[in-house]
PDB file of C-alpha atoms in Angstrom:
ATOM      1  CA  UNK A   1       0.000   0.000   0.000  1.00 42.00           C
ATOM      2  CA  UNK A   2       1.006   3.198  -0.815  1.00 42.00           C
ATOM      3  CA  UNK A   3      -0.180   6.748  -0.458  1.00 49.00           C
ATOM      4  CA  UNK A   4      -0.709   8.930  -2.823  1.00 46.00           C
ATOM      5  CA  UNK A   5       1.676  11.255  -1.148  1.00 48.00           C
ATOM      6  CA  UNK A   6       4.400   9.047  -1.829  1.00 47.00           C
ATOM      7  CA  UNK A   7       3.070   8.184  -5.310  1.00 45.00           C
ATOM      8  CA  UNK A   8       3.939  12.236  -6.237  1.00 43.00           C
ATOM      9  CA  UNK A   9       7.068  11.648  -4.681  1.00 47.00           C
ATOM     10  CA  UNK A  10       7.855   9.132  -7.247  1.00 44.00           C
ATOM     11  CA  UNK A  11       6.466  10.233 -10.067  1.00 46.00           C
ATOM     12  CA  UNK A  12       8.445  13.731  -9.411  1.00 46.00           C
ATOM     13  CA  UNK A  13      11.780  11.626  -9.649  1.00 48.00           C
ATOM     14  CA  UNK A  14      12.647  11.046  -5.716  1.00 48.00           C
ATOM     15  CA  UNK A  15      13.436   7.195  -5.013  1.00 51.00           C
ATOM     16  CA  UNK A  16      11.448   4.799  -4.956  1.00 51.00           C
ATOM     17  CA  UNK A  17       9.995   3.635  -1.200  1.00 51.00           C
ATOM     18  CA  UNK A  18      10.046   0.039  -0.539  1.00 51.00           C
ATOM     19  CA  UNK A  19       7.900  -2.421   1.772  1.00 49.00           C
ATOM     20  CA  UNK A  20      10.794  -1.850   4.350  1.00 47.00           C
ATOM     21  CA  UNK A  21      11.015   1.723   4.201  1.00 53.00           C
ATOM     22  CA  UNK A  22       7.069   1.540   4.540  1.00 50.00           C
ATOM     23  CA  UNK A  23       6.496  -0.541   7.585  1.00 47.00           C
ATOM     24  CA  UNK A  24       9.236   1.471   9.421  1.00 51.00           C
ATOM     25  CA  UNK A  25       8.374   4.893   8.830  1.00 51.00           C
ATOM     26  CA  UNK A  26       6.731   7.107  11.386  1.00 45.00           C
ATOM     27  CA  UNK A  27       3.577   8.016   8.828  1.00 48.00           C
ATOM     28  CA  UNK A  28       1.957   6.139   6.418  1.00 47.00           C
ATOM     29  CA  UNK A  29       2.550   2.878   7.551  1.00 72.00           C
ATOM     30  CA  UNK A  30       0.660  -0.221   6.646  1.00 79.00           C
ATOM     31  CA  UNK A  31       0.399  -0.983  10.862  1.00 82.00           C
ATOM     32  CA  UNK A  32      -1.549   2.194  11.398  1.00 86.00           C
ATOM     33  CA  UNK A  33      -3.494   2.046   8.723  1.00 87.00           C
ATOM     34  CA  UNK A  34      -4.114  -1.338   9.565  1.00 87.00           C
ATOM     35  CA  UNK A  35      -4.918  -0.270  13.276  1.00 86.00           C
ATOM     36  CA  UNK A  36      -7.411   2.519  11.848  1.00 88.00           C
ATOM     37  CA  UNK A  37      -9.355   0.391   9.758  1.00 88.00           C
ATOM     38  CA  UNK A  38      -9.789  -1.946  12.611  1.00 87.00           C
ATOM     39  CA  UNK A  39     -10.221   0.562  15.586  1.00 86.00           C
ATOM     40  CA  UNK A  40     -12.822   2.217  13.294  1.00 87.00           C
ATOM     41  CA  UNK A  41     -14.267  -0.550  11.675  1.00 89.00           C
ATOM     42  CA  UNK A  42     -15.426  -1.009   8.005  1.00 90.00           C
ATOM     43  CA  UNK A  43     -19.003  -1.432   6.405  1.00 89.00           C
ATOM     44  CA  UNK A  44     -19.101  -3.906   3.933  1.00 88.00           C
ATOM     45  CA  UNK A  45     -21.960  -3.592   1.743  1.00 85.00           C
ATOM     46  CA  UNK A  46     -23.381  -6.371  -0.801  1.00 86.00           C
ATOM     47  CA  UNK A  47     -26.577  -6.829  -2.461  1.00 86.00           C
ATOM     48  CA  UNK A  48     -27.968 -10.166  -4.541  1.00 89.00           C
ATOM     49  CA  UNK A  49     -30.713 -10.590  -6.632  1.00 91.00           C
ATOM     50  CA  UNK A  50     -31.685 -14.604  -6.964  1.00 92.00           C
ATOM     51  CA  UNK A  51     -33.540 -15.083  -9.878  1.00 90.00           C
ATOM     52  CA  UNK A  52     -35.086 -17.930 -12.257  1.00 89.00           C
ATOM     53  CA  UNK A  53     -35.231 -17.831 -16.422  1.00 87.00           C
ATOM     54  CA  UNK A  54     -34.037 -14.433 -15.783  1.00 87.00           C
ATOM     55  CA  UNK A  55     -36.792 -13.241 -13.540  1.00 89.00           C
ATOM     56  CA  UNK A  56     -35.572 -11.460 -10.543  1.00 90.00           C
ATOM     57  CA  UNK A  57     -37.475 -13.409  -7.328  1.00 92.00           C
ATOM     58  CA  UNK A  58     -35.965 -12.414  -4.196  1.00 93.00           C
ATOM     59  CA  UNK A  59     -33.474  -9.276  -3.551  1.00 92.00           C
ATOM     60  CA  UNK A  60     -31.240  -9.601  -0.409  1.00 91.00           C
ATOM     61  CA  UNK A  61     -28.873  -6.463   1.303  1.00 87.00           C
ATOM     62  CA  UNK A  62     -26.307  -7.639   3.478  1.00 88.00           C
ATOM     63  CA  UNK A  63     -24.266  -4.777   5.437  1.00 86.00           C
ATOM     64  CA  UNK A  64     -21.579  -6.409   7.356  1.00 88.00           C
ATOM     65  CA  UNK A  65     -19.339  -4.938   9.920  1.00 87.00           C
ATOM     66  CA  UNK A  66     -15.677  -5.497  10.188  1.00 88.00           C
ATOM     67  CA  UNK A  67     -13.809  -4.165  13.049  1.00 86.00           C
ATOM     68  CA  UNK A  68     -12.006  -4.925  16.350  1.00 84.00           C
ATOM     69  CA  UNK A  69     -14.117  -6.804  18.815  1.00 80.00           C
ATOM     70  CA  UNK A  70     -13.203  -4.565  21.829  1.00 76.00           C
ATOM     71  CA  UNK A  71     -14.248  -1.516  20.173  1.00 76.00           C
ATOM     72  CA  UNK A  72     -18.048  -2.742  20.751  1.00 76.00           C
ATOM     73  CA  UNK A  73     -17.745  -5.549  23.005  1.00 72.00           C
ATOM     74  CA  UNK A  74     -16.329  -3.526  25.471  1.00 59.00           C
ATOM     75  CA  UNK A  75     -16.957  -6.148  28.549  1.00 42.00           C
ATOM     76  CA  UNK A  76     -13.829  -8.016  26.794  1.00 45.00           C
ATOM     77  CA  UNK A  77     -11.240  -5.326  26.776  1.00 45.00           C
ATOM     78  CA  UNK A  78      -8.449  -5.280  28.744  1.00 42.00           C
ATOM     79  CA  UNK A  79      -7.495  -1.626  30.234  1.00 40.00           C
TER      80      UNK A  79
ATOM     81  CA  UNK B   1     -30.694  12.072  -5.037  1.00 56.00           C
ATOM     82  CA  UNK B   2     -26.906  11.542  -4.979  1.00 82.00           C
ATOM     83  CA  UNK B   3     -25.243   9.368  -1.935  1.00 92.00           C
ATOM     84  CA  UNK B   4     -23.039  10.626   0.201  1.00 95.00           C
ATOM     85  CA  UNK B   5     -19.734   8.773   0.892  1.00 95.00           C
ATOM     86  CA  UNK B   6     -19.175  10.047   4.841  1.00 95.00           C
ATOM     87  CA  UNK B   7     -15.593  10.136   6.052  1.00 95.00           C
ATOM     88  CA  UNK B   8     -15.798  12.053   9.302  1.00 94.00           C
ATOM     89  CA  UNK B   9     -17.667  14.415  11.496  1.00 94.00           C
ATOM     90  CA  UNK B  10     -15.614  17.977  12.341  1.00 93.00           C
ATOM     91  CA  UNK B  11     -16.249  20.588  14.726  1.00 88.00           C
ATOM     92  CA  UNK B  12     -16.147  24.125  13.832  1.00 79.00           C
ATOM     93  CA  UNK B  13     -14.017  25.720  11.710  1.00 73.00           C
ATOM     94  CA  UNK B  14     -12.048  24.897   8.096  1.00 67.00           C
ATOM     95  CA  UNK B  15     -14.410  25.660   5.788  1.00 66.00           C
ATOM     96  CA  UNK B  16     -12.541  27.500   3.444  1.00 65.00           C
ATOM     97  CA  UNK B  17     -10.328  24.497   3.637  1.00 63.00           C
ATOM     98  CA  UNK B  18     -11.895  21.509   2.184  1.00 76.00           C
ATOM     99  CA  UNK B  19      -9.954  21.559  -0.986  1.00 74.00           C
ATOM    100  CA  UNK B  20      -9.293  17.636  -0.755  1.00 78.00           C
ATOM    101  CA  UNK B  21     -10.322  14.974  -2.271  1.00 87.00           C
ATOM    102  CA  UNK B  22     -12.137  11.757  -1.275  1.00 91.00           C
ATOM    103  CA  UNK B  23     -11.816   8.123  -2.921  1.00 92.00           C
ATOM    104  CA  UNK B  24     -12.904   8.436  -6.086  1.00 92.00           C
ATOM    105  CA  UNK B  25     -11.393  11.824  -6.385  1.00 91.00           C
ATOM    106  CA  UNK B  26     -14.769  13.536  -5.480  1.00 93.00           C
ATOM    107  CA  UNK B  27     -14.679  17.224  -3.638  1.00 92.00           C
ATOM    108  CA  UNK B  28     -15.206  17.610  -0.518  1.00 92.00           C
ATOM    109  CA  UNK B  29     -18.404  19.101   1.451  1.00 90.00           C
ATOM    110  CA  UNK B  30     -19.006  20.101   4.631  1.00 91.00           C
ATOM    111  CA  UNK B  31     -22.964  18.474   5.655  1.00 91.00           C
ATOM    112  CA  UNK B  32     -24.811  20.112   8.575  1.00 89.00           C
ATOM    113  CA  UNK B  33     -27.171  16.940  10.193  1.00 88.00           C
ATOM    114  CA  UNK B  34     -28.243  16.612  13.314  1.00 86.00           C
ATOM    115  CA  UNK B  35     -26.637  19.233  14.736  1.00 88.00           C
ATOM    116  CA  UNK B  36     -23.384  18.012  13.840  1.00 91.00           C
ATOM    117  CA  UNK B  37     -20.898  18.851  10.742  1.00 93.00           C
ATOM    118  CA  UNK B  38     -20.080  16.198   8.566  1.00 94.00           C
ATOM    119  CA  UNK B  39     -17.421  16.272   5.790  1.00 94.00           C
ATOM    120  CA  UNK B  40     -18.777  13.857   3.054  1.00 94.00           C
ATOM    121  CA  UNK B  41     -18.386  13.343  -0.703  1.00 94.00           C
ATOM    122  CA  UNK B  42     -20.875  13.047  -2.777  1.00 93.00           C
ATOM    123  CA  UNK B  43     -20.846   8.872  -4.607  1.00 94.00           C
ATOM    124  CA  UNK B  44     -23.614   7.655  -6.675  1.00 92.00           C
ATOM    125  CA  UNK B  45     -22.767   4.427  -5.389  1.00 89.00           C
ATOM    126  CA  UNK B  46     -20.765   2.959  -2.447  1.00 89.00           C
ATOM    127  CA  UNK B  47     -17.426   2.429  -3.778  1.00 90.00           C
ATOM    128  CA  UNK B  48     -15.379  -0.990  -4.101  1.00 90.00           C
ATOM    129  CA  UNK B  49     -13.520  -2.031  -0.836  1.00 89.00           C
ATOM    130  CA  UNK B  50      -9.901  -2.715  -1.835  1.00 89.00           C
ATOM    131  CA  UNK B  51      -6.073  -1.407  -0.295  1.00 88.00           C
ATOM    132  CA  UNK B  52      -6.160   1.319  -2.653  1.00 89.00           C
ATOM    133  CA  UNK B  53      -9.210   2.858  -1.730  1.00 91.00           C
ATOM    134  CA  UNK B  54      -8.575   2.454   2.100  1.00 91.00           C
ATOM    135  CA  UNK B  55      -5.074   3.891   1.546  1.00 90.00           C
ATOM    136  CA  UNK B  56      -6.959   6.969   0.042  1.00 91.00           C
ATOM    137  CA  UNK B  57      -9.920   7.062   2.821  1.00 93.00           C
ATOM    138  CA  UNK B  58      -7.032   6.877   5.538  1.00 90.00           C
ATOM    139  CA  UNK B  59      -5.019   9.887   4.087  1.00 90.00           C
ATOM    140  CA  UNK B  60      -8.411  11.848   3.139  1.00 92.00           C
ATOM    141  CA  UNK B  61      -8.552  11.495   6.799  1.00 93.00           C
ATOM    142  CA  UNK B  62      -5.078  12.164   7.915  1.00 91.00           C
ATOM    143  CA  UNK B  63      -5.987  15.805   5.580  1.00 89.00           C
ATOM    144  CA  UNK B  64      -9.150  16.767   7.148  1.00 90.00           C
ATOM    145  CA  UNK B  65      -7.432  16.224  10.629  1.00 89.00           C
ATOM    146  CA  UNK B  66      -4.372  18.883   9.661  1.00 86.00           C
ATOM    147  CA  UNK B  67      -7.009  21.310   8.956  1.00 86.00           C
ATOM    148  CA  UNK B  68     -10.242  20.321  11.714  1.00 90.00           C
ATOM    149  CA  UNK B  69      -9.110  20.919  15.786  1.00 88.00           C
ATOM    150  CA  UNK B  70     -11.596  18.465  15.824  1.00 94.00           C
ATOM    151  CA  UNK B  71     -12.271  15.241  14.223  1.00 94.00           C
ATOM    152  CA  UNK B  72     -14.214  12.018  14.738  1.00 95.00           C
ATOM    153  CA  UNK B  73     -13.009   9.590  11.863  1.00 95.00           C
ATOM    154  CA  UNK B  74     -16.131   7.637  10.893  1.00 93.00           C
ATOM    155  CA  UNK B  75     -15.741   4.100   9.106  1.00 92.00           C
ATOM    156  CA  UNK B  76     -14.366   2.819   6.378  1.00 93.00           C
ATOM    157  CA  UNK B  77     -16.803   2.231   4.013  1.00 92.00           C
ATOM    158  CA  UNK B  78     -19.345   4.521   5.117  1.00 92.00           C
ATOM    159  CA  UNK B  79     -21.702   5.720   2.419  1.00 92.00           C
ATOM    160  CA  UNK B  80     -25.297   6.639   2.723  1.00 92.00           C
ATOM    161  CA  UNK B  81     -28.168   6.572  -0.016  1.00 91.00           C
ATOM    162  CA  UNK B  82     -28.436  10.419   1.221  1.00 90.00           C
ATOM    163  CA  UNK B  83     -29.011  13.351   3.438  1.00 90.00           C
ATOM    164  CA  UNK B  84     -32.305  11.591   4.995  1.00 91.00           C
ATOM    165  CA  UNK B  85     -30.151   8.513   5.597  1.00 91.00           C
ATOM    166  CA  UNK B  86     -27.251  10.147   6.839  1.00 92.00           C
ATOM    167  CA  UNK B  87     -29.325  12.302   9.450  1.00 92.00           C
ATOM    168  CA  UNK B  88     -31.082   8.631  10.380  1.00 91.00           C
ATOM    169  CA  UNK B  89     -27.535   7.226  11.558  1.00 89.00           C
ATOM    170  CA  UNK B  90     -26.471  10.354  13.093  1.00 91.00           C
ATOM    171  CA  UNK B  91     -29.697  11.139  15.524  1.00 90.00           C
ATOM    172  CA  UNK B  92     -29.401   8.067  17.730  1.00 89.00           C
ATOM    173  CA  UNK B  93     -25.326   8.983  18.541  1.00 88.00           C
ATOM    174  CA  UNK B  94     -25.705  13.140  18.100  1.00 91.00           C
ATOM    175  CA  UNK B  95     -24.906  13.498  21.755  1.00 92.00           C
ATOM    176  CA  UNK B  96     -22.103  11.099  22.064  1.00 91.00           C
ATOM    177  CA  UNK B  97     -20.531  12.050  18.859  1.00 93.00           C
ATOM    178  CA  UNK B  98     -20.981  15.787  20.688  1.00 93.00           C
ATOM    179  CA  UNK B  99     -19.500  14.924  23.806  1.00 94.00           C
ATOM    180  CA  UNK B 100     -16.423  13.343  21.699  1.00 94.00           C
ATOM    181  CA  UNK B 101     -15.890  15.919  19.930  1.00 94.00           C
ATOM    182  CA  UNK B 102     -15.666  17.921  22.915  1.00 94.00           C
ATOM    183  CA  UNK B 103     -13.162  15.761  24.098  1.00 95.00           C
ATOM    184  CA  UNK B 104     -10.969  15.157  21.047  1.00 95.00           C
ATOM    185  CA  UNK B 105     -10.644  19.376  20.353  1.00 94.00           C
ATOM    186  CA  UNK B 106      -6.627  19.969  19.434  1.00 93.00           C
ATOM    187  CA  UNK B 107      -5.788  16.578  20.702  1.00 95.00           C
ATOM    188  CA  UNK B 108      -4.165  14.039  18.153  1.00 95.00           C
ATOM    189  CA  UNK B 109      -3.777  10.666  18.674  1.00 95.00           C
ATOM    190  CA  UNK B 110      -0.587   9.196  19.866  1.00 95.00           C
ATOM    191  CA  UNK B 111      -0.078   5.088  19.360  1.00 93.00           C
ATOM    192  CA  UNK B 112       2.077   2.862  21.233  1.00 92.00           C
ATOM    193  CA  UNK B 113       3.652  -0.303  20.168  1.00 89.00           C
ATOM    194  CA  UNK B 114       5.454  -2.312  23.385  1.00 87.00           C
ATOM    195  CA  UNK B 115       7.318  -5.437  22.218  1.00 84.00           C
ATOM    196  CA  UNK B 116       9.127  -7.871  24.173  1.00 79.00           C
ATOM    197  CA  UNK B 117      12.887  -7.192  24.192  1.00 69.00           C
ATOM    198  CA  UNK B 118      15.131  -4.389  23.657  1.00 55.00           C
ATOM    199  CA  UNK B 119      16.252  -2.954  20.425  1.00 49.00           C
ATOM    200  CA  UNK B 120      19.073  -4.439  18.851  1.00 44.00           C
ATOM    201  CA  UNK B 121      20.649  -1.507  18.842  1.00 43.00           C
ATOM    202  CA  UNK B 122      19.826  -0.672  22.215  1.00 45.00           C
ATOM    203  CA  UNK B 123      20.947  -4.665  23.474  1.00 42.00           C
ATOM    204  CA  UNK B 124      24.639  -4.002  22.663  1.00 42.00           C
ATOM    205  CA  UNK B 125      23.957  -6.820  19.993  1.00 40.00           C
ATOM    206  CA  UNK B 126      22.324  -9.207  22.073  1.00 41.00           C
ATOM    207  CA  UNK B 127      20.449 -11.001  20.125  1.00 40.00           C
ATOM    208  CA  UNK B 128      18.544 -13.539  22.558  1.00 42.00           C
ATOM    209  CA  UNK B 129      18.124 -12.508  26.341  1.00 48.00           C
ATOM    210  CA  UNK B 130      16.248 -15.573  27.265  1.00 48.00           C
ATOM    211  CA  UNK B 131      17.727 -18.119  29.939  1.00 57.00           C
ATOM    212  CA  UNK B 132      16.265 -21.535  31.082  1.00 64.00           C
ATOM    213  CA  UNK B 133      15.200 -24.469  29.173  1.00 71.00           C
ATOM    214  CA  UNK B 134      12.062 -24.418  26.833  1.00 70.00           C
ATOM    215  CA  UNK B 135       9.557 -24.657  29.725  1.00 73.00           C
ATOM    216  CA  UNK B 136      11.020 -21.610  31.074  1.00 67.00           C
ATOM    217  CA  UNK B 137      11.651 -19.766  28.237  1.00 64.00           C
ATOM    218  CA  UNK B 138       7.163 -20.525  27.409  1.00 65.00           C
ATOM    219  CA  UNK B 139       6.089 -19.689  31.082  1.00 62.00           C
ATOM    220  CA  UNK B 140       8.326 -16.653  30.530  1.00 59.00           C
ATOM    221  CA  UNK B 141       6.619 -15.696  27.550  1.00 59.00           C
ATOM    222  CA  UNK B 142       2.975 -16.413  28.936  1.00 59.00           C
ATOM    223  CA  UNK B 143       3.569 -14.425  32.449  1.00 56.00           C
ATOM    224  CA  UNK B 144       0.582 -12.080  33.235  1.00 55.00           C
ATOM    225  CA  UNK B 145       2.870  -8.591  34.003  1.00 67.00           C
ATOM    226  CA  UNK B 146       4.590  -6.914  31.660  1.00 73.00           C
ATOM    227  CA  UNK B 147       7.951  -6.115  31.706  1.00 75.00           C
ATOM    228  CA  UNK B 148       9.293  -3.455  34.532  1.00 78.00           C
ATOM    229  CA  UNK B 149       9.097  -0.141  33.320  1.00 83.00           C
ATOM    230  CA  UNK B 150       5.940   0.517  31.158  1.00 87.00           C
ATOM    231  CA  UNK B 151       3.757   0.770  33.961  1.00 87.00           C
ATOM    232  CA  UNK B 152       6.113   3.655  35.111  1.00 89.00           C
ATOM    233  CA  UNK B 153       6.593   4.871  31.535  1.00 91.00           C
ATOM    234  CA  UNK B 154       2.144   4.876  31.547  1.00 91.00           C
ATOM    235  CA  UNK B 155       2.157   6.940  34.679  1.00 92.00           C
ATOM    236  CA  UNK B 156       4.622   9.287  34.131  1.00 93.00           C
ATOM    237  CA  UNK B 157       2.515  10.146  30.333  1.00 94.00           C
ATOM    238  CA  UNK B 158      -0.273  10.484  32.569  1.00 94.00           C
ATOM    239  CA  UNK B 159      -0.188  13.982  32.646  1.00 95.00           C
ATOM    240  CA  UNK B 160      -0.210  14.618  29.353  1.00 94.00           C
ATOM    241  CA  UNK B 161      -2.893  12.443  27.879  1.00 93.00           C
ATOM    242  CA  UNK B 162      -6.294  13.414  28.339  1.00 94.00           C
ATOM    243  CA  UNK B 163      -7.955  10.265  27.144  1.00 94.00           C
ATOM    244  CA  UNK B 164      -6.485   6.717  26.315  1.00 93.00           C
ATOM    245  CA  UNK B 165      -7.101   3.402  25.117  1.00 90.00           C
ATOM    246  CA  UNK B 166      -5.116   0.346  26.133  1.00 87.00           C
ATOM    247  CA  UNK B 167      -5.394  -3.029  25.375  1.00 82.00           C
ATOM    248  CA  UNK B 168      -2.952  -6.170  26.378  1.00 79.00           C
ATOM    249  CA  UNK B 169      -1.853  -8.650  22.972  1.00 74.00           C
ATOM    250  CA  UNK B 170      -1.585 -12.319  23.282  1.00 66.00           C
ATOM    251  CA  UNK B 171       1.804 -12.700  23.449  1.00 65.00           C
ATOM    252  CA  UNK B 172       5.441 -11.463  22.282  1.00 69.00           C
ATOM    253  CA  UNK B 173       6.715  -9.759  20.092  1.00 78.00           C
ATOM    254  CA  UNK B 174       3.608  -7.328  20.512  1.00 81.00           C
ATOM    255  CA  UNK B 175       2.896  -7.083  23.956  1.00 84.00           C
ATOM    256  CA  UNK B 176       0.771  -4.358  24.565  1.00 86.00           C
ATOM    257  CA  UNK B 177      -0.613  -1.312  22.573  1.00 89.00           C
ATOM    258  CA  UNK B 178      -1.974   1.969  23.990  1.00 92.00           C
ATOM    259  CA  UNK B 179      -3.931   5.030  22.252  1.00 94.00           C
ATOM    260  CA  UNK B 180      -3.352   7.999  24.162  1.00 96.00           C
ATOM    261  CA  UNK B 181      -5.246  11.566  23.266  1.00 96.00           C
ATOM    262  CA  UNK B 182      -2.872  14.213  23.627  1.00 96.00           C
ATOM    263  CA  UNK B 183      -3.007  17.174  23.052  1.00 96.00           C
ATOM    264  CA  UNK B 184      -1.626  19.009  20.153  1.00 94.00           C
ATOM    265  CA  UNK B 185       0.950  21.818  22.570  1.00 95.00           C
ATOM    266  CA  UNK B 186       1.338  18.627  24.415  1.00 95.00           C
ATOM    267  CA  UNK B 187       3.039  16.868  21.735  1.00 95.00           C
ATOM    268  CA  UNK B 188       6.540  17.755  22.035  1.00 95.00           C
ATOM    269  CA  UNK B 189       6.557  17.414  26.231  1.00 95.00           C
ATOM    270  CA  UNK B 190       5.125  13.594  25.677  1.00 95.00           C
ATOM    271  CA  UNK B 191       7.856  12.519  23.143  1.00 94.00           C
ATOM    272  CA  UNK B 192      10.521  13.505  25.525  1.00 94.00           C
ATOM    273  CA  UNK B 193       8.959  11.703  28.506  1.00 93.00           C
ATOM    274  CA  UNK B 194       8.974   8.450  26.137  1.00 92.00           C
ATOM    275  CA  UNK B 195      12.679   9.391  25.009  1.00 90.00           C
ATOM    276  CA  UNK B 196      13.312   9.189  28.532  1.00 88.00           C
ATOM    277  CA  UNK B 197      12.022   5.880  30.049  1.00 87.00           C
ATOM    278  CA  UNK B 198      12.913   4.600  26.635  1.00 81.00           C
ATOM    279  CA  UNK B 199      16.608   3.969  26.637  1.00 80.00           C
ATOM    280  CA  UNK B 200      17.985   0.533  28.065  1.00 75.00           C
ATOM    281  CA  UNK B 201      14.580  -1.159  28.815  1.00 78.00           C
ATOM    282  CA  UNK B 202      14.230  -4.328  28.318  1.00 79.00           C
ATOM    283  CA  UNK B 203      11.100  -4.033  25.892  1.00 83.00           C
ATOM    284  CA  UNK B 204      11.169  -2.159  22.609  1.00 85.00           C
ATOM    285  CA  UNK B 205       8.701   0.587  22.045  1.00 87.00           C
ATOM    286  CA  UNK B 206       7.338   2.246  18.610  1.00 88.00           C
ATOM    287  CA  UNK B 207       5.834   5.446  18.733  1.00 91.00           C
ATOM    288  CA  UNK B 208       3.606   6.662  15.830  1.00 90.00           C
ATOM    289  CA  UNK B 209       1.481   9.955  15.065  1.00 84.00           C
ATOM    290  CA  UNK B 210       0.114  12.250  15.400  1.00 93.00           C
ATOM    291  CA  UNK B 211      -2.705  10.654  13.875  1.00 93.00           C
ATOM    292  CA  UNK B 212      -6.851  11.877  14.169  1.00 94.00           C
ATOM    293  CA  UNK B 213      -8.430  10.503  16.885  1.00 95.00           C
ATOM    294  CA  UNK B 214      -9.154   7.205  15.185  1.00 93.00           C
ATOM    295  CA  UNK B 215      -9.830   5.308  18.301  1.00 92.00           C
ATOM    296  CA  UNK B 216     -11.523   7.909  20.386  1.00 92.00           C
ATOM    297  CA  UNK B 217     -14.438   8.330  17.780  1.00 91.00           C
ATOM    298  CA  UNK B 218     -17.641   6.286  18.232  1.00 86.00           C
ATOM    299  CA  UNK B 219     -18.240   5.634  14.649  1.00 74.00           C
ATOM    300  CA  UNK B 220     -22.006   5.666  13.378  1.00 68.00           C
ATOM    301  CA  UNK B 221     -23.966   2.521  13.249  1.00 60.00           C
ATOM    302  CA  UNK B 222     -23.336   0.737  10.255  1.00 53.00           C
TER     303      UNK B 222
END
């Protein structure tokens, strides 16, 4: 993963930032971001349509919620 | 009716500086629902959850917070059908998301990595400080304190967090990982209390931010 930031820094001629560089680095690594998504959560979103000789029959929404269980189980964090 | 594709809600303030873009490269717009000021973007349609797009939400994000004092991130993934939706999630959490945004003004969020033994660097080029046979070595790894000196290292930040989050990992090499809320003129004066309990302990720290207040914001209901 890398930001956009660093994308301009590449395409304006700087080096290159590797994996390495990435995971180290004090912004913009893929450990925070990884730690946002989760201490935030994410929505996932799908929808089907089941159907028969191309008739739609039944439409089903699913919203799913991704995210770190002691962010809204809180009886099973640790402080 | 256009969705909206919601990426956090902001206090007062910075509205002549919403010249970002969100995840498909939409503008910006400050939202008023609720009570509450939401910067959103408008998206026919939610959009695709892959790295690249969360790589853009998170530094959308890590924008709005260099130009809001005060920022609740909301999920990833977060779009609404509209206006009417979006005011349906907010109304149930207005006062909470309130009350956290009173608490996150100028703060930024500071994280805390604590792994299980000292730098390399730091070790004199130790590379293994365990002792005892295997059994030892496992209980050693399992025991229910953490190593001397974080506990200290926790109290003596406690003056200069205003909020935090902690939470104990399974096992080494991560041992434990805090959020603390700090605030922003309080940035410098934290760093340097870290620098200080830092050096020769026998557990490795990583400090990273400032970051918005990513785990100080209740989120909306999905």
């Amino acid at each position: 993963v890398r930001s956009r930031r660093q994308r301009a820094k590449s395409a304006a001629g700087e080096r290159e930032v590797d994996a390495a560089e990435l995971l180290a680095g004090a912004d913009g690594s893929l450990l925070d971001l990884i730690d946002h998504l989760l201490n935030q959560g994410v929505v996932l979103r799908a929808e089907v349509v089941l159907g028969l000789a191309g008739v739609d029959l039944i439409y089903l929404q699913l919203s799913a919620l991704l995210c770190a269980a002691d962010r809204l189980l809180e009886s099973s964090a640790e402080r | 009716m256009s969705g909206l594709y919601v990426y956090a809600v902001v206090g007062s303030g910075g509205e002549s500086a919403l010249e970002g873009e969100g995840v498909e490269g939409e503008a910006l717009r400050l939202v008023a629902c609720e009570g509450l000021r939401v910067v959103a973007g408008a998206l026919d349609a939610p959009p695709p959850i892959n790295p690249r797009m969360l790589a853009a939400q998170n530094e959308t994000v890590l924008g709005l917070g260099e130009r809001f004092t005060a920022i609740l991130p909301t999920r990833y993934g977060q779009w609404v059908a509209g206006d009417a939706e979006l005011a349906r999630l907010l109304a149930p959490r207005a006062a909470e998301l309130a009350t956290a945004l009173e608490l996150v003004a100028g703060c930024v969020q500071m994280t805390l990595r604590f792994f299980s033994g000292p730098h390399p660097e730091e070790a004199g080029g130790r590379t293994s400080r365990a002792t005892g046979g295997p059994g030892t070595r496992y209980l050693t790894t399992r025991r229910p304190q953490l190593p001397a000196g974080i506990a200290e290292l926790r109290e003596a930040l406690a003056p200069w967090r205003r909020a935090e989050h902690w939470s104990r990992n399974a096992g080494p090499p991560l041992l434990a990982t805090a959020h603390d809320l700090v605030a922003r003129v309080d940035e410098a004066a934290y760093r340097r209390v870290i620098e200080q309990h830092r050096r020769g302990a026998e557990w490795r720290l990583r400090l990273s931010g400032p970051w918005p207040p990513y785990a100080f914001s209740p989120g909306m209901p999905g």
